[in-house]
Amino acid sequence: MIKIATIAGSDASGGAGLEADLKTFAEYGLYGMAAVTIIATMDPSNNWSHAVFPIEETALRSQLETIFKGVKPAAVKSGMLGTPYAVELTREYISEYKLKNFVLDPVMVCKGAGQPLSPELNAAIAQKLLPLAEVATPNLFEAGQLSGLGEITSIDAMKEAAKRIAGKGARQVFIKGGSKLPSAVRATDIFYDGKTFSIVEGDLFNTQWTHGAGCTVAAAISSGLARGLSAGEAVTLAKKFIGSSLGAGFPLNQWVGPGNPSAWRKDRLFE
Ligand code: PXL
């Protein structure tokens, strides 16, 4: 069994965070492990507003020991880190164990959470973790922050951002544009391998049930790497995977709806 780990927040609603990661790992036939950095909860009596509860440093270190010293995973994905010590511990373990297949999903805000996480934390993620990333997977907002470009509204700006983020150390950059570019008629992402750009397109779903899409696609990329795919191959497969998941998105309740990471099975059965 190929092992893979996520260092991420728990999304109590199950659609994003390490819950999305573990579901995705399982769909790729992998054995998933998880170190919880924060617990995110949503308040049904207050319009689903998010609260974040950090896991203390000793407990996080202990989880990383369990994961890395027990078995060295074939790939590691990080998601919402939430505290400066989670960024530092992630750096420490990825570099000490010379983990090559590290996918950095530089989560800076969750949809609906309101405030972005702190600028200091974003700077630490850029400085300490980008140089270790085999693939960094920012969304448009995060790409704007990491590159210093601010708001990104075109493919050309996405390309420039990808170049700058690679300049800060990520070996490959996948920018999740999805439906968010003003001109989008297809779900449009950019992949940059340090030399060339490719535009990665998929169906654009007219749906609001997209909770966890960013986590899921990054988890799918890390899963592809764990299975021995190149980053380019992993991105292509991840794009198919997220298309299938979003095509089967559903309302969890009156506030939020996730994709369905297991939907590809049905797609395949009915092909
Ligand atoms: O989608 C970003 C995200 C990442 N990680 C956790 C989250 C969210 C958004 O809700 O809760 C734990």
Short mmCIF file of C-alpha atoms and ligand atoms in Angstrom, two decimals:
data_model
loop_
_atom_site.label_atom_id
_atom_site.label_comp_id
_atom_site.label_asym_id
_atom_site.label_seq_id
_atom_site.Cartn_x
_atom_site.Cartn_y
_atom_site.Cartn_z
CA MET A 1 0.00 0.00 0.00
CA ILE A 2 1.36 3.43 -0.90
CA LYS A 3 1.23 5.87 2.01
CA ILE A 4 0.45 9.57 1.82
CA ALA A 5 -0.09 12.22 4.49
CA THR A 6 -1.84 15.53 4.86
CA ILE A 7 -0.92 18.28 7.30
CA ALA A 8 -4.10 20.31 7.36
CA GLY A 9 -7.08 21.64 9.20
CA SER A 10 -10.13 19.56 9.98
CA ASP A 11 -13.30 20.85 8.37
CA ALA A 12 -16.04 19.60 10.65
CA SER A 13 -18.52 19.86 7.76
CA GLY A 14 -16.52 17.25 5.86
CA GLY A 15 -16.15 18.93 2.46
CA ALA A 16 -12.76 20.65 2.72
CA GLY A 17 -9.62 20.30 4.81
CA LEU A 18 -8.19 16.95 5.78
CA GLU A 19 -11.59 15.30 5.32
CA ALA A 20 -11.45 16.16 1.60
CA ASP A 21 -7.82 15.04 1.47
CA LEU A 22 -8.45 11.64 3.04
CA LYS A 23 -11.47 10.98 0.82
CA THR A 24 -9.39 11.84 -2.23
CA PHE A 25 -6.43 9.72 -1.14
CA ALA A 26 -8.78 6.76 -0.75
CA GLU A 27 -10.17 7.25 -4.27
CA TYR A 28 -6.61 7.05 -5.58
CA GLY A 29 -6.16 3.74 -3.76
CA LEU A 30 -3.74 5.22 -1.23
CA TYR A 31 -3.33 4.81 2.53
CA GLY A 32 -3.93 8.26 4.02
CA MET A 33 -2.55 9.68 7.25
CA ALA A 34 -3.29 13.07 8.79
CA ALA A 35 -1.76 15.62 11.15
CA VAL A 36 -4.45 18.08 12.30
CA THR A 37 -3.28 21.69 12.55
CA ILE A 38 -6.51 23.44 13.43
CA ILE A 39 -10.14 22.47 13.73
CA ALA A 40 -12.54 24.61 11.71
CA THR A 41 -16.18 24.65 12.74
CA MET A 42 -19.17 26.42 11.26
CA ASP A 43 -21.97 27.91 13.29
CA PRO A 44 -25.46 27.03 12.03
CA SER A 45 -27.04 29.58 14.35
CA ASN A 46 -24.85 32.36 12.98
CA ASN A 47 -25.15 31.97 9.21
CA TRP A 48 -22.47 29.27 9.03
CA SER A 49 -19.71 31.63 10.20
CA HIS A 50 -16.37 29.88 10.67
CA ALA A 51 -14.36 29.51 13.87
CA VAL A 52 -10.82 28.15 14.01
CA PHE A 53 -9.38 26.22 16.97
CA PRO A 54 -5.61 25.63 16.74
CA ILE A 55 -4.13 22.33 17.88
CA GLU A 56 -1.30 22.99 20.32
CA GLU A 57 2.29 22.71 19.18
CA THR A 58 3.26 19.62 21.17
CA ALA A 59 0.23 17.74 19.84
CA LEU A 60 1.07 18.73 16.27
CA ARG A 61 4.71 17.68 16.65
CA SER A 62 3.58 14.39 18.11
CA GLN A 63 1.36 13.71 15.10
CA LEU A 64 4.22 14.49 12.73
CA GLU A 65 6.47 12.09 14.63
CA THR A 66 3.80 9.41 14.31
CA ILE A 67 3.55 9.96 10.57
CA PHE A 68 7.17 10.51 9.55
CA LYS A 69 9.04 8.28 11.99
CA GLY A 70 6.50 5.50 11.60
CA VAL A 71 6.64 5.39 7.82
CA LYS A 72 7.96 7.89 5.33
CA PRO A 73 4.99 8.79 3.14
CA ALA A 74 5.41 8.77 -0.65
CA ALA A 75 3.92 12.29 -0.74
CA VAL A 76 2.75 14.94 1.70
CA LYS A 77 0.19 17.64 1.14
CA SER A 78 -0.24 20.66 3.40
CA GLY A 79 -3.44 22.67 3.65
CA MET A 80 -4.58 25.18 6.25
CA LEU A 81 -1.71 25.51 8.72
CA GLY A 82 -3.18 28.32 10.75
CA THR A 83 -0.31 29.08 13.16
CA PRO A 84 3.37 30.09 12.79
CA TYR A 85 4.48 26.92 14.57
CA ALA A 86 2.52 24.73 12.15
CA VAL A 87 4.39 26.40 9.27
CA GLU A 88 7.73 25.89 11.02
CA LEU A 89 7.01 22.25 11.96
CA THR A 90 5.94 21.50 8.39
CA ARG A 91 9.21 23.00 7.13
CA GLU A 92 11.19 21.03 9.69
CA TYR A 93 9.69 17.62 8.89
CA ILE A 94 9.59 18.01 5.10
CA SER A 95 13.24 19.10 5.00
CA GLU A 96 14.57 16.72 7.65
CA TYR A 97 12.99 13.75 5.90
CA LYS A 98 13.99 15.10 2.45
CA LEU A 99 10.45 14.61 1.28
CA LYS A 100 10.43 15.26 -2.44
CA ASN A 101 6.72 15.00 -3.26
CA PHE A 102 5.53 17.89 -1.13
CA VAL A 103 2.41 19.65 -2.41
CA LEU A 104 1.87 23.04 -0.81
CA ASP A 105 -1.73 24.22 -0.89
CA PRO A 106 -1.14 27.69 0.54
CA VAL A 107 -4.56 28.10 2.14
CA MET A 108 -5.01 31.71 3.22
CA VAL A 109 -8.74 31.91 3.67
CA CYS A 110 -11.66 29.55 3.44
CA LYS A 111 -14.64 30.55 1.40
CA GLY A 112 -17.17 32.15 3.67
CA ALA A 113 -14.67 32.67 6.45
CA GLY A 114 -14.45 36.43 5.93
CA GLN A 115 -11.04 37.53 7.13
CA PRO A 116 -7.94 36.18 5.40
CA LEU A 117 -5.51 34.55 7.80
CA SER A 118 -2.72 36.86 8.91
CA PRO A 119 -0.24 38.49 6.49
CA GLU A 120 2.67 37.32 8.70
CA LEU A 121 1.49 33.75 8.32
CA ASN A 122 1.25 34.13 4.55
CA ALA A 123 4.78 35.53 4.45
CA ALA A 124 6.06 32.59 6.51
CA ILE A 125 4.34 30.12 4.18
CA ALA A 126 5.99 31.80 1.19
CA GLN A 127 9.43 32.00 2.74
CA LYS A 128 9.64 28.66 4.51
CA LEU A 129 7.50 26.34 2.41
CA LEU A 130 7.57 27.49 -1.22
CA PRO A 131 11.24 26.41 -1.57
CA LEU A 132 10.28 22.88 -0.50
CA ALA A 133 7.26 22.51 -2.76
CA GLU A 134 7.30 20.11 -5.68
CA VAL A 135 3.99 21.70 -6.66
CA ALA A 136 2.34 24.79 -5.14
CA THR A 137 -1.40 25.04 -5.73
CA PRO A 138 -2.61 28.58 -4.94
CA ASN A 139 -6.04 29.81 -5.99
CA LEU A 140 -6.27 33.23 -7.65
CA PHE A 141 -6.36 35.10 -4.36
CA GLU A 142 -3.39 33.20 -2.94
CA ALA A 143 -1.45 33.54 -6.19
CA GLY A 144 -2.01 37.30 -6.04
CA GLN A 145 -0.69 37.38 -2.48
CA LEU A 146 2.30 35.08 -3.02
CA SER A 147 3.39 36.82 -6.22
CA GLY A 148 2.78 40.34 -4.96
CA LEU A 149 0.54 41.01 -7.98
CA GLY A 150 -2.60 41.56 -5.93
CA GLU A 151 -5.82 40.97 -7.81
CA ILE A 152 -5.47 38.62 -10.77
CA THR A 153 -8.04 38.92 -13.53
CA SER A 154 -6.43 37.49 -16.68
CA ILE A 155 -4.55 34.46 -17.99
CA ASP A 156 -1.51 36.66 -18.60
CA ALA A 157 -1.51 37.76 -14.96
CA MET A 158 -1.87 34.11 -13.89
CA LYS A 159 1.20 33.25 -15.95
CA GLU A 160 3.18 36.12 -14.45
CA ALA A 161 2.13 35.05 -10.95
CA ALA A 162 3.15 31.45 -11.63
CA LYS A 163 6.57 32.62 -12.79
CA ARG A 164 7.08 34.75 -9.69
CA ILE A 165 5.95 31.96 -7.37
CA ALA A 166 8.38 29.57 -9.08
CA GLY A 167 11.01 32.29 -8.59
CA LYS A 168 10.39 31.98 -4.85
CA GLY A 169 11.27 28.31 -4.91
CA ALA A 170 8.31 26.13 -5.92
CA ARG A 171 9.46 23.68 -8.59
CA GLN A 172 6.05 23.68 -10.26
CA VAL A 173 3.04 25.89 -9.87
CA PHE A 174 -0.61 25.08 -10.48
CA ILE A 175 -2.87 28.13 -10.20
CA LYS A 176 -6.49 27.28 -9.57
CA GLY A 177 -8.42 29.80 -11.62
CA GLY A 178 -11.45 27.59 -12.02
CA SER A 179 -14.55 29.67 -12.56
CA LYS A 180 -13.09 32.78 -10.97
CA LEU A 181 -11.55 34.61 -13.95
CA PRO A 182 -14.01 37.23 -15.19
CA SER A 183 -13.64 35.87 -18.74
CA ALA A 184 -14.03 32.19 -17.82
CA VAL A 185 -16.16 30.11 -20.15
CA ARG A 186 -14.27 26.94 -19.19
CA ALA A 187 -12.80 26.17 -15.75
CA THR A 188 -9.32 27.46 -16.43
CA ASP A 189 -6.17 26.71 -14.46
CA ILE A 190 -2.51 27.25 -15.29
CA PHE A 191 0.34 24.80 -14.85
CA TYR A 192 3.93 26.06 -14.94
CA ASP A 193 6.83 23.62 -14.77
CA GLY A 194 9.54 26.25 -14.45
CA LYS A 195 9.93 26.50 -18.24
CA THR A 196 6.62 26.24 -20.00
CA PHE A 197 3.02 27.05 -19.26
CA SER A 198 0.04 24.91 -19.99
CA ILE A 199 -3.54 25.93 -19.73
CA VAL A 200 -5.56 23.24 -18.02
CA GLU A 201 -9.23 23.43 -18.88
CA GLY A 202 -12.30 21.56 -17.79
CA ASP A 203 -16.05 21.90 -17.86
CA LEU A 204 -17.38 24.91 -16.00
CA PHE A 205 -20.17 23.76 -13.72
CA ASN A 206 -22.95 26.16 -13.03
CA THR A 207 -23.09 25.25 -9.37
CA GLN A 208 -22.62 26.81 -6.00
CA TRP A 209 -21.75 23.41 -4.51
CA THR A 210 -18.00 23.79 -4.71
CA HIS A 211 -16.96 23.68 -1.08
CA GLY A 212 -13.62 21.91 -0.75
CA ALA A 213 -12.76 22.03 -4.46
CA GLY A 214 -9.37 23.63 -3.84
CA CYS A 215 -8.39 21.11 -1.17
CA THR A 216 -9.62 18.22 -3.30
CA VAL A 217 -7.69 19.16 -6.43
CA ALA A 218 -4.47 19.68 -4.43
CA ALA A 219 -5.01 16.34 -2.69
CA ALA A 220 -5.52 14.72 -6.09
CA ILE A 221 -2.25 16.18 -7.37
CA SER A 222 -0.36 14.89 -4.34
CA SER A 223 -2.02 11.49 -4.81
CA GLY A 224 -0.84 11.36 -8.41
CA LEU A 225 2.72 12.13 -7.29
CA ALA A 226 2.51 9.43 -4.62
CA ARG A 227 1.53 6.98 -7.35
CA GLY A 228 4.62 7.91 -9.35
CA LEU A 229 3.09 10.24 -11.92
CA SER A 230 5.02 13.30 -13.09
CA ALA A 231 3.63 16.62 -11.85
CA GLY A 232 2.21 17.33 -15.34
CA GLU A 233 0.46 13.96 -15.46
CA ALA A 234 -0.78 14.37 -11.89
CA VAL A 235 -2.30 17.76 -12.74
CA THR A 236 -4.10 16.41 -15.81
CA LEU A 237 -5.60 13.53 -13.84
CA ALA A 238 -6.49 15.82 -10.90
CA LYS A 239 -8.39 18.09 -13.25
CA LYS A 240 -10.49 15.14 -14.46
CA PHE A 241 -11.01 14.05 -10.87
CA ILE A 242 -12.23 17.45 -9.68
CA GLY A 243 -14.49 17.78 -12.73
CA SER A 244 -16.17 14.54 -11.82
CA SER A 245 -16.43 15.59 -8.17
CA LEU A 246 -17.94 19.02 -8.93
CA GLY A 247 -20.29 17.52 -11.50
CA ALA A 248 -21.81 15.64 -8.57
CA GLY A 249 -21.79 18.49 -6.04
CA PHE A 250 -24.77 18.62 -3.71
CA PRO A 251 -26.23 20.83 -0.98
CA LEU A 252 -25.10 19.54 2.42
CA ASN A 253 -27.51 21.92 4.12
CA GLN A 254 -28.92 25.39 3.48
CA TRP A 255 -25.48 27.00 3.77
CA VAL A 256 -22.94 24.87 2.00
CA GLY A 257 -22.45 22.14 -0.56
CA PRO A 258 -19.36 20.10 -1.36
CA GLY A 259 -18.33 18.14 -4.43
CA ASN A 260 -18.38 14.36 -4.30
CA PRO A 261 -14.88 12.88 -4.61
CA SER A 262 -16.24 9.37 -5.17
CA ALA A 263 -18.33 10.43 -8.19
CA TRP A 264 -15.69 9.27 -10.71
CA ARG A 265 -16.62 5.65 -9.94
CA LYS A 266 -20.13 6.17 -11.25
CA ASP A 267 -18.79 8.15 -14.21
CA ARG A 268 -16.58 5.24 -15.07
CA LEU A 269 -19.30 2.61 -14.59
CA PHE A 270 -21.63 4.42 -16.94
CA GLU A 271 -19.03 5.26 -19.60
O1 PXL B 1 -11.29 25.51 1.52
C1 PXL B 1 -10.31 25.94 2.38
C2 PXL B 1 -10.31 25.23 3.68
C3 PXL B 1 -9.20 24.53 4.05
N1 PXL B 1 -9.09 23.87 5.22
C4 PXL B 1 -10.12 23.86 6.10
C5 PXL B 1 -11.29 24.55 5.81
C6 PXL B 1 -11.40 25.26 4.58
C7 PXL B 1 -12.65 25.97 4.27
O2 PXL B 1 -13.66 25.81 4.89
O3 PXL B 1 -12.30 24.53 6.70
C8 PXL B 1 -9.97 23.13 7.38
#
